[in-house]
Amino acid sequence: MKISSIVFSRNDGFKEDKRCLAHFLACLETFDEVVYVDWNSDEEKGSLLWRLEDRIPKTGKIKHIVIPPSAVERLATTEDAFKVNETLTRNIGMVRSTGDWIVNTNIDIIPPSRLELENFINKANKDTFYTVSRREAPLDVFNKYQAEEWKEFYTELSKTIPERHFPAKVTPNDKYSLINCCGDFQLAHRDIWMKIKGFEEGMDKFCFIDTNVQKKAVLAGFGLEVAYSPPLFHIEHGAYTITEDGEKEKSDKWHQNTKQKKYNDAMKWVENFQFTENRKDWGLSNTDIEIEIL
C-alpha cells in the first residue's frame, strides 16, 4: 500500500518556516510520497521548499512542482482569483502522484504517525471519502520545540489534546461539510479522486473547496464519513511567532491575508452544485510540468 500526500503553499511568509519545516519532516515519516506544489512565489525568492531544503533529508520521497507567476498569469481563471489557487494546485499534484491512497492536507498540519494511518486505512472502505478532524496544537506548546523536534511535539499533544467535534453547515441544506475545516486532512482511495476529477478548478477564491469536493464524492455514489482519530494537529495561528533564536516576532500576516480574501460562492458550489465543470485534462494532466525529486 502506497500513501501519497498533496500540499501547496507560496513563498510569502504567510506560514512561517518553522511550521512548514515541521510539516515536511513529519510527512516524510508518514507518507511514501509527498507532492508539494509551490504556486505563484516571487521568482526572485523562489520556492518555499528551496528555502528549507538544507534542513530536509533527501529521501527521494518529495515531488516538488513550481508554478511561477509567469505561468500563473496564463492560468488565472478570473481577475480576482486568490493569490494561491488551491484547487488547481492540489489537482496538479494529485494527477502526478502515484499513491493507492491520497491525502490532501495543509502545510500547518502535523499528520498521524505511519502506524496510526496504516491502521486506519486497513479498516477503511475503498468506496468512502474520509475527512479526519484536526486537533488544535497550541502555539505556546509548539514554541517549546524546534521544528526538528516535531515528534516530541506530536507525542505531547497526543497525550493532552482531545478529539475535536465541531459540526458545521455552510448553506441551509449542507449535508456534506460534516465538520468545520473539513479540508485539513481529506483521505480517499485514488479511484475516488480520479472518478470525481479532484477539486473544482473554477473555485479560485477562498472557502468551501473542501465541502464541495465532499459533495462531489456523494454525487458520484461514494460514502462520506468524518473520523476523529487518528490524531493529527493544526498549529494554531497567533499574534506572534517564535524565531529559531527564541525571540518573539510580531505576525500580522494571517490577519492581513484574511481581510484581503475573496470568497467562493457557497450557494453555487455547495447548495446548488450538481456536476463537475472540470475538463478532461483537469490538473493540467496533458501539460508537461517539470518535477524535482528531493
GROMACS .gro file of N, CA, C and O in nm, residues 32-140:
model
  436
   32ASP      N    1   0.461   0.774   0.183
   32ASP     CA    2   0.558   0.720   0.087
   32ASP      C    3   0.597   0.825  -0.016
   32ASP      O    4   0.703   0.815  -0.078
   33GLU      N    5   0.511   0.923  -0.033
   33GLU     CA    6   0.532   1.026  -0.135
   33GLU      C    7   0.469   1.156  -0.086
   33GLU      O    8   0.355   1.157  -0.037
   34VAL      N    9   0.543   1.265  -0.095
   34VAL     CA   10   0.494   1.397  -0.056
   34VAL      C   11   0.503   1.486  -0.181
   34VAL      O   12   0.612   1.514  -0.229
   35VAL      N   13   0.387   1.527  -0.233
   35VAL     CA   14   0.386   1.612  -0.351
   35VAL      C   15   0.361   1.756  -0.306
   35VAL      O   16   0.254   1.786  -0.251
   36TYR      N   17   0.460   1.842  -0.326
   36TYR     CA   18   0.448   1.983  -0.287
   36TYR      C   19   0.441   2.069  -0.413
   36TYR      O   20   0.529   2.064  -0.498
   37VAL      N   21   0.335   2.149  -0.423
   37VAL     CA   22   0.319   2.241  -0.536
   37VAL      C   23   0.335   2.383  -0.484
   37VAL      O   24   0.257   2.429  -0.401
   38ASP      N   25   0.439   2.451  -0.532
   38ASP     CA   26   0.464   2.590  -0.496
   38ASP      C   27   0.401   2.678  -0.604
   38ASP      O   28   0.438   2.670  -0.721
   39TRP      N   29   0.307   2.762  -0.564
   39TRP     CA   30   0.227   2.838  -0.661
   39TRP      C   31   0.250   2.987  -0.643
   39TRP      O   32   0.229   3.043  -0.536
   40ASN      N   33   0.296   3.052  -0.748
   40ASN     CA   34   0.297   3.198  -0.754
   40ASN      C   35   0.397   3.263  -0.659
   40ASN      O   36   0.378   3.378  -0.618
   41SER      N   37   0.502   3.194  -0.621
   41SER     CA   38   0.606   3.258  -0.540
   41SER      C   39   0.683   3.357  -0.626
   41SER      O   40   0.708   3.332  -0.745
   42ASP      N   41   0.721   3.469  -0.567
   42ASP     CA   42   0.804   3.566  -0.636
   42ASP      C   43   0.925   3.495  -0.697
   42ASP      O   44   0.993   3.418  -0.629
   43GLU      N   45   0.952   3.521  -0.824
   43GLU     CA   46   1.056   3.445  -0.893
   43GLU      C   47   1.195   3.473  -0.838
   43GLU      O   48   1.283   3.388  -0.846
   44GLU      N   49   1.217   3.590  -0.779
   44GLU     CA   50   1.347   3.618  -0.717
   44GLU      C   51   1.365   3.540  -0.588
   44GLU      O   52   1.474   3.494  -0.557
   45LYS      N   53   1.257   3.524  -0.512
   45LYS     CA   54   1.264   3.447  -0.388
   45LYS      C   55   1.269   3.297  -0.416
   45LYS      O   56   1.333   3.222  -0.344
   46GLY      N   57   1.197   3.254  -0.520
   46GLY     CA   58   1.191   3.112  -0.550
   46GLY      C   59   1.098   3.037  -0.457
   46GLY      O   60   1.032   3.094  -0.371
   47SER      N   61   1.093   2.907  -0.472
   47SER     CA   62   1.002   2.822  -0.397
   47SER      C   63   1.031   2.822  -0.246
   47SER      O   64   1.146   2.830  -0.204
   48LEU      N   65   0.925   2.811  -0.170
   48LEU     CA   66   0.938   2.794  -0.025
   48LEU      C   67   1.026   2.675   0.008
   48LEU      O   68   1.108   2.680   0.101
   49LEU      N   69   1.013   2.568  -0.066
   49LEU     CA   70   1.087   2.446  -0.036
   49LEU      C   71   1.238   2.466  -0.053
   49LEU      O   72   1.317   2.407   0.020
   50TRP      N   73   1.277   2.549  -0.146
   50TRP     CA   74   1.420   2.575  -0.165
   50TRP      C   75   1.480   2.644  -0.043
   50TRP      O   76   1.597   2.631  -0.014
   51ARG      N   77   1.397   2.720   0.027
   51ARG     CA   78   1.444   2.789   0.147
   51ARG      C   79   1.466   2.691   0.263
   51ARG      O   80   1.541   2.719   0.355
   52LEU      N   81   1.397   2.578   0.256
   52LEU     CA   82   1.400   2.482   0.367
   52LEU      C   83   1.485   2.358   0.338
   52LEU      O   84   1.517   2.282   0.429
   53GLU      N   85   1.522   2.337   0.212
   53GLU     CA   86   1.573   2.206   0.172
   53GLU      C   87   1.702   2.164   0.240
   53GLU      O   88   1.728   2.044   0.253
   54ASP      N   89   1.783   2.258   0.288
   54ASP     CA   90   1.906   2.220   0.357
   54ASP      C   91   1.878   2.149   0.489
   54ASP      O   92   1.965   2.082   0.543
   55ARG      N   93   1.757   2.165   0.540
   55ARG     CA   94   1.719   2.103   0.667
   55ARG      C   95   1.626   1.984   0.648
   55ARG      O   96   1.576   1.929   0.747
   56ILE      N   97   1.602   1.948   0.524
   56ILE     CA   98   1.514   1.835   0.494
   56ILE      C   99   1.597   1.721   0.435
   56ILE      O  100   1.668   1.742   0.337
   57PRO      N  101   1.590   1.601   0.494
   57PRO     CA  102   1.670   1.489   0.440
   57PRO      C  103   1.628   1.454   0.299
   57PRO      O  104   1.510   1.459   0.264
   58LYS      N  105   1.726   1.422   0.217
   58LYS     CA  106   1.699   1.387   0.077
   58LYS      C  107   1.667   1.237   0.070
   58LYS      O  108   1.755   1.153   0.066
   59THR      N  109   1.539   1.207   0.070
   59THR     CA  110   1.493   1.067   0.072
   59THR      C  111   1.440   1.022  -0.063
   59THR      O  112   1.411   0.904  -0.081
   60GLY      N  113   1.422   1.116  -0.156
   60GLY     CA  114   1.361   1.083  -0.284
   60GLY      C  115   1.210   1.073  -0.277
   60GLY      O  116   1.144   1.036  -0.374
   61LYS      N  117   1.153   1.109  -0.160
   61LYS     CA  118   1.007   1.098  -0.142
   61LYS      C  119   0.932   1.224  -0.186
   61LYS      O  120   0.812   1.218  -0.210
   62ILE      N  121   1.001   1.338  -0.193
   62ILE     CA  122   0.931   1.462  -0.223
   62ILE      C  123   0.931   1.489  -0.373
   62ILE      O  124   1.036   1.488  -0.438
   63LYS      N  125   0.811   1.512  -0.427
   63LYS     CA  126   0.796   1.561  -0.563
   63LYS      C  127   0.768   1.711  -0.553
   63LYS      O  128   0.666   1.752  -0.496
   64HIS      N  129   0.856   1.791  -0.609
   64HIS     CA  130   0.849   1.936  -0.595
   64HIS      C  131   0.812   1.996  -0.730
   64HIS      O  132   0.884   1.980  -0.828
   65ILE      N  133   0.700   2.067  -0.733
   65ILE     CA  134   0.649   2.128  -0.856
   65ILE      C  135   0.637   2.278  -0.835
   65ILE      O  136   0.576   2.322  -0.736
   66VAL      N  137   0.696   2.356  -0.923
   66VAL     CA  138   0.694   2.502  -0.911
   66VAL      C  139   0.612   2.561  -1.025
   66VAL      O  140   0.641   2.537  -1.142
   67ILE      N  141   0.509   2.639  -0.989
   67ILE     CA  142   0.430   2.713  -1.087
   67ILE      C  143   0.458   2.862  -1.063
   67ILE      O  144   0.404   2.922  -0.970
   68PRO      N  145   0.544   2.923  -1.144
   68PRO     CA  146   0.586   3.062  -1.121
   68PRO      C  147   0.481   3.163  -1.164
   68PRO      O  148   0.386   3.128  -1.237
   69PRO      N  149   0.496   3.290  -1.125
   69PRO     CA  150   0.397   3.393  -1.161
   69PRO      C  151   0.373   3.405  -1.311
   69PRO      O  152   0.261   3.431  -1.354
   70SER      N  153   0.476   3.386  -1.392
   70SER     CA  154   0.459   3.396  -1.537
   70SER      C  155   0.360   3.292  -1.589
   70SER      O  156   0.282   3.318  -1.682
   71ALA      N  157   0.359   3.175  -1.529
   71ALA     CA  158   0.263   3.071  -1.567
   71ALA      C  159   0.126   3.097  -1.504
   71ALA      O  160   0.022   3.073  -1.566
   72VAL      N  161   0.127   3.148  -1.381
   72VAL     CA  162   0.001   3.176  -1.311
   72VAL      C  163  -0.084   3.276  -1.389
   72VAL      O  164  -0.206   3.262  -1.398
   73GLU      N  165  -0.019   3.375  -1.447
   73GLU     CA  166  -0.092   3.476  -1.525
   73GLU      C  167  -0.170   3.411  -1.640
   73GLU      O  168  -0.281   3.452  -1.671
   74ARG      N  169  -0.112   3.309  -1.699
   74ARG     CA  170  -0.179   3.243  -1.811
   74ARG      C  171  -0.290   3.148  -1.762
   74ARG      O  172  -0.383   3.117  -1.837
   75LEU      N  173  -0.277   3.101  -1.637
   75LEU     CA  174  -0.371   3.002  -1.586
   75LEU      C  175  -0.486   3.061  -1.507
   75LEU      O  176  -0.582   2.992  -1.476
   76ALA      N  177  -0.476   3.189  -1.470
   76ALA     CA  178  -0.578   3.252  -1.386
   76ALA      C  179  -0.715   3.242  -1.452
   76ALA      O  180  -0.731   3.273  -1.570
   77THR      N  181  -0.812   3.199  -1.375
   77THR     CA  182  -0.947   3.181  -1.432
   77THR      C  183  -1.030   3.308  -1.423
   77THR      O  184  -1.115   3.332  -1.506
   78THR      N  185  -1.007   3.390  -1.319
   78THR     CA  186  -1.079   3.517  -1.306
   78THR      C  187  -0.982   3.625  -1.260
   78THR      O  188  -0.877   3.595  -1.203
   79GLU      N  189  -1.020   3.750  -1.283
   79GLU     CA  190  -0.930   3.860  -1.248
   79GLU      C  191  -0.908   3.871  -1.097
   79GLU      O  192  -0.803   3.916  -1.052
   80ASP      N  193  -1.008   3.834  -1.017
   80ASP     CA  194  -0.995   3.847  -0.872
   80ASP      C  195  -0.964   3.713  -0.804
   80ASP      O  196  -0.997   3.691  -0.688
   81ALA      N  197  -0.898   3.624  -0.877
   81ALA     CA  198  -0.858   3.496  -0.818
   81ALA      C  199  -0.764   3.519  -0.700
   81ALA      O  200  -0.686   3.615  -0.698
   82PHE      N  201  -0.772   3.431  -0.601
   82PHE     CA  202  -0.684   3.439  -0.486
   82PHE      C  203  -0.540   3.414  -0.530
   82PHE      O  204  -0.515   3.349  -0.632
   83LYS      N  205  -0.444   3.465  -0.454
   83LYS     CA  206  -0.303   3.455  -0.494
   83LYS      C  207  -0.256   3.310  -0.507
   83LYS      O  208  -0.162   3.282  -0.580
   84VAL      N  209  -0.318   3.222  -0.431
   84VAL     CA  210  -0.287   3.079  -0.445
   84VAL      C  211  -0.414   3.006  -0.486
   84VAL      O  212  -0.512   3.008  -0.413
   85ASN      N  213  -0.412   2.944  -0.603
   85ASN     CA  214  -0.528   2.868  -0.650
   85ASN      C  215  -0.521   2.729  -0.587
   85ASN      O  216  -0.453   2.640  -0.637
   86GLU      N  217  -0.595   2.713  -0.477
   86GLU     CA  218  -0.586   2.589  -0.401
   86GLU      C  219  -0.634   2.467  -0.479
   86GLU      O  220  -0.578   2.358  -0.468
   87THR      N  221  -0.737   2.486  -0.561
   87THR     CA  222  -0.793   2.370  -0.631
   87THR      C  223  -0.701   2.321  -0.742
   87THR      O  224  -0.676   2.202  -0.755
   88LEU      N  225  -0.651   2.413  -0.823
   88LEU     CA  226  -0.563   2.373  -0.933
   88LEU      C  227  -0.431   2.320  -0.881
   88LEU      O  228  -0.378   2.221  -0.933
   89THR      N  229  -0.376   2.381  -0.776
   89THR     CA  230  -0.250   2.329  -0.720
   89THR      C  231  -0.267   2.186  -0.672
   89THR      O  232  -0.184   2.100  -0.702
   90ARG      N  233  -0.373   2.160  -0.600
   90ARG     CA  234  -0.395   2.024  -0.548
   90ARG      C  235  -0.413   1.925  -0.663
   90ARG      O  236  -0.360   1.814  -0.659
   91ASN      N  237  -0.488   1.967  -0.764
   91ASN     CA  238  -0.511   1.877  -0.877
   91ASN      C  239  -0.383   1.851  -0.955
   91ASN      O  240  -0.359   1.738  -1.000
   92ILE      N  241  -0.300   1.952  -0.973
   92ILE     CA  242  -0.171   1.934  -1.040
   92ILE      C  243  -0.089   1.829  -0.966
   92ILE      O  244  -0.028   1.740  -1.027
   93GLY      N  245  -0.087   1.839  -0.834
   93GLY     CA  246  -0.012   1.742  -0.755
   93GLY      C  247  -0.075   1.604  -0.758
   93GLY      O  248  -0.005   1.503  -0.768
   94MET      N  249  -0.207   1.600  -0.752
   94MET     CA  250  -0.277   1.472  -0.742
   94MET      C  251  -0.258   1.385  -0.866
   94MET      O  252  -0.232   1.266  -0.856
   95VAL      N  253  -0.272   1.446  -0.984
   95VAL     CA  254  -0.262   1.364  -1.106
   95VAL      C  255  -0.118   1.318  -1.130
   95VAL      O  256  -0.095   1.227  -1.210
   96ARG      N  257  -0.024   1.378  -1.059
   96ARG     CA  258   0.116   1.337  -1.073
   96ARG      C  259   0.164   1.254  -0.955
   96ARG      O  260   0.282   1.222  -0.944
   97SER      N  261   0.073   1.221  -0.865
   97SER     CA  262   0.106   1.134  -0.753
   97SER      C  263   0.088   0.988  -0.795
   97SER      O  264   0.026   0.960  -0.898
   98THR      N  265   0.140   0.898  -0.714
   98THR     CA  266   0.133   0.756  -0.751
   98THR      C  267   0.076   0.669  -0.639
   98THR      O  268   0.080   0.546  -0.649
   99GLY      N  269   0.023   0.730  -0.534
   99GLY     CA  270  -0.026   0.652  -0.420
   99GLY      C  271  -0.156   0.579  -0.448
   99GLY      O  272  -0.237   0.621  -0.531
  100ASP      N  273  -0.175   0.469  -0.376
  100ASP     CA  274  -0.304   0.399  -0.378
  100ASP      C  275  -0.409   0.479  -0.301
  100ASP      O  276  -0.526   0.481  -0.335
  101TRP      N  277  -0.363   0.541  -0.193
  101TRP     CA  278  -0.446   0.629  -0.112
  101TRP      C  279  -0.383   0.767  -0.116
  101TRP      O  280  -0.259   0.780  -0.111
  102ILE      N  281  -0.467   0.870  -0.125
  102ILE     CA  282  -0.417   1.007  -0.138
  102ILE      C  283  -0.479   1.093  -0.029
  102ILE      O  284  -0.601   1.092  -0.008
  103VAL      N  285  -0.393   1.168   0.039
  103VAL     CA  286  -0.434   1.264   0.141
  103VAL      C  287  -0.409   1.405   0.089
  103VAL      O  288  -0.300   1.436   0.043
  104ASN      N  289  -0.511   1.488   0.093
  104ASN     CA  290  -0.492   1.631   0.069
  104ASN      C  291  -0.492   1.700   0.204
  104ASN      O  292  -0.586   1.687   0.282
  105THR      N  293  -0.384   1.774   0.231
  105THR     CA  294  -0.369   1.834   0.363
  105THR      C  295  -0.311   1.974   0.349
  105THR      O  296  -0.299   2.027   0.238
  106ASN      N  297  -0.275   2.037   0.461
  106ASN     CA  298  -0.224   2.173   0.461
  106ASN      C  299  -0.089   2.180   0.530
  106ASN      O  300  -0.054   2.093   0.611
  107ILE      N  301  -0.015   2.287   0.502
  107ILE     CA  302   0.124   2.294   0.543
  107ILE      C  303   0.142   2.330   0.690
  107ILE      O  304   0.255   2.333   0.741
  108ASP      N  305   0.032   2.354   0.762
  108ASP     CA  306   0.042   2.376   0.907
  108ASP      C  307  -0.019   2.258   0.984
  108ASP      O  308  -0.058   2.272   1.100
  109ILE      N  309  -0.023   2.141   0.919
  109ILE     CA  310  -0.075   2.019   0.981
  109ILE      C  311   0.041   1.924   1.011
  109ILE      O  312   0.128   1.903   0.928
  110ILE      N  313   0.040   1.866   1.131
  110ILE     CA  314   0.130   1.756   1.166
  110ILE      C  315   0.046   1.628   1.156
  110ILE      O  316  -0.050   1.610   1.231
  111PRO      N  317   0.080   1.539   1.063
  111PRO     CA  318  -0.005   1.423   1.034
  111PRO      C  319   0.007   1.314   1.140
  111PRO      O  320   0.097   1.318   1.225
  112PRO      N  321  -0.079   1.213   1.133
  112PRO     CA  322  -0.066   1.097   1.221
  112PRO      C  323   0.064   1.023   1.191
  112PRO      O  324   0.125   1.042   1.085
  113SER      N  325   0.104   0.936   1.281
  113SER     CA  326   0.220   0.851   1.255
  113SER      C  327   0.186   0.751   1.144
  113SER      O  328   0.068   0.726   1.114
  114ARG      N  329   0.288   0.693   1.085
  114ARG     CA  330   0.267   0.595   0.979
  114ARG      C  331   0.183   0.478   1.029
  114ARG      O  332   0.089   0.434   0.962
  115LEU      N  333   0.215   0.428   1.147
  115LEU     CA  334   0.143   0.313   1.201
  115LEU      C  335  -0.004   0.346   1.223
  115LEU      O  336  -0.093   0.267   1.187
  116GLU      N  337  -0.032   0.463   1.280
  116GLU     CA  338  -0.171   0.502   1.305
  116GLU      C  339  -0.248   0.518   1.174
  116GLU      O  340  -0.363   0.475   1.163
  117LEU      N  341  -0.186   0.576   1.075
  117LEU     CA  342  -0.255   0.595   0.948
  117LEU      C  343  -0.277   0.462   0.876
  117LEU      O  344  -0.384   0.438   0.820
  118GLU      N  345  -0.178   0.374   0.879
  118GLU     CA  346  -0.195   0.242   0.819
  118GLU      C  347  -0.308   0.165   0.886
  118GLU      O  348  -0.388   0.100   0.819
  119ASN      N  349  -0.314   0.171   1.019
  119ASN     CA  350  -0.420   0.102   1.092
  119ASN      C  351  -0.557   0.154   1.050
  119ASN      O  352  -0.654   0.077   1.037
  120PHE      N  353  -0.566   0.285   1.029
  120PHE     CA  354  -0.693   0.344   0.986
  120PHE      C  355  -0.730   0.296   0.846
  120PHE      O  356  -0.844   0.253   0.821
  121ILE      N  357  -0.636   0.304   0.755
  121ILE     CA  358  -0.663   0.267   0.616
  121ILE      C  359  -0.697   0.119   0.602
  121ILE      O  360  -0.783   0.080   0.522
  122ASN      N  361  -0.633   0.035   0.683
  122ASN     CA  362  -0.660  -0.109   0.678
  122ASN      C  363  -0.805  -0.141   0.713
  122ASN      O  364  -0.859  -0.245   0.672
  123LYS      N  365  -0.870  -0.053   0.789
  123LYS     CA  366  -1.010  -0.072   0.826
  123LYS      C  367  -1.105   0.011   0.741
  123LYS      O  368  -1.227   0.001   0.755
  124ALA      N  369  -1.049   0.096   0.655
  124ALA     CA  370  -1.129   0.189   0.578
  124ALA      C  371  -1.195   0.120   0.458
  124ALA      O  372  -1.149   0.016   0.411
  125ASN      N  373  -1.301   0.182   0.410
  125ASN     CA  374  -1.372   0.134   0.292
  125ASN      C  375  -1.319   0.209   0.169
  125ASN      O  376  -1.317   0.332   0.167
  126LYS      N  377  -1.277   0.136   0.066
  126LYS     CA  378  -1.221   0.198  -0.054
  126LYS      C  379  -1.324   0.282  -0.129
  126LYS      O  380  -1.287   0.362  -0.216
  127ASP      N  381  -1.451   0.265  -0.096
  127ASP     CA  382  -1.555   0.342  -0.163
  127ASP      C  383  -1.612   0.452  -0.074
  127ASP      O  384  -1.724   0.500  -0.096
  128THR      N  385  -1.535   0.493   0.026
  128THR     CA  386  -1.577   0.601   0.115
  128THR      C  387  -1.472   0.711   0.117
  128THR      O  388  -1.352   0.683   0.122
  129PHE      N  389  -1.519   0.833   0.113
  129PHE     CA  390  -1.434   0.951   0.123
  129PHE      C  391  -1.431   0.993   0.270
  129PHE      O  392  -1.535   1.008   0.332
  130TYR      N  393  -1.311   1.012   0.325
  130TYR     CA  394  -1.296   1.043   0.468
  130TYR      C  395  -1.240   1.183   0.489
  130TYR      O  396  -1.150   1.226   0.417
  131THR      N  397  -1.293   1.251   0.587
  131THR     CA  398  -1.229   1.371   0.639
  131THR      C  399  -1.199   1.345   0.786
  131THR      O  400  -1.285   1.298   0.861
  132VAL      N  401  -1.075   1.369   0.825
  132VAL     CA  402  -1.033   1.343   0.963
  132VAL      C  403  -1.025   1.476   1.036
  132VAL      O  404  -0.956   1.569   0.991
  133SER      N  405  -1.094   1.487   1.147
  133SER     CA  406  -1.100   1.612   1.221
  133SER      C  407  -0.966   1.644   1.288
  133SER      O  408  -0.912   1.563   1.364
  134ARG      N  409  -0.915   1.760   1.258
  134ARG     CA  410  -0.789   1.803   1.319
  134ARG      C  411  -0.808   1.831   1.467
  134ARG      O  412  -0.921   1.852   1.514
  135ARG      N  413  -0.699   1.833   1.540
  135ARG     CA  414  -0.699   1.879   1.678
  135ARG      C  415  -0.609   2.002   1.684
  135ARG      O  416  -0.512   2.012   1.610
  136GLU      N  417  -0.640   2.095   1.771
  136GLU     CA  418  -0.566   2.221   1.775
  136GLU      C  419  -0.438   2.207   1.857
  136GLU      O  420  -0.441   2.159   1.970
  137ALA      N  421  -0.328   2.251   1.798
  137ALA     CA  422  -0.198   2.250   1.866
  137ALA      C  423  -0.169   2.391   1.914
  137ALA      O  424  -0.144   2.481   1.833
  138PRO      N  425  -0.172   2.414   2.045
  138PRO     CA  426  -0.149   2.549   2.097
  138PRO      C  427  -0.012   2.602   2.057
  138PRO      O  428   0.088   2.529   2.059
  139LEU      N  429  -0.007   2.729   2.023
  139LEU     CA  430   0.117   2.790   1.978
  139LEU      C  431   0.224   2.787   2.088
  139LEU      O  432   0.342   2.769   2.060
  140ASP      N  433   0.181   2.801   2.214
  140ASP     CA  434   0.281   2.801   2.321
  140ASP      C  435   0.347   2.664   2.336
  140ASP      O  436   0.464   2.656   2.375
   0.00000   0.00000   0.00000
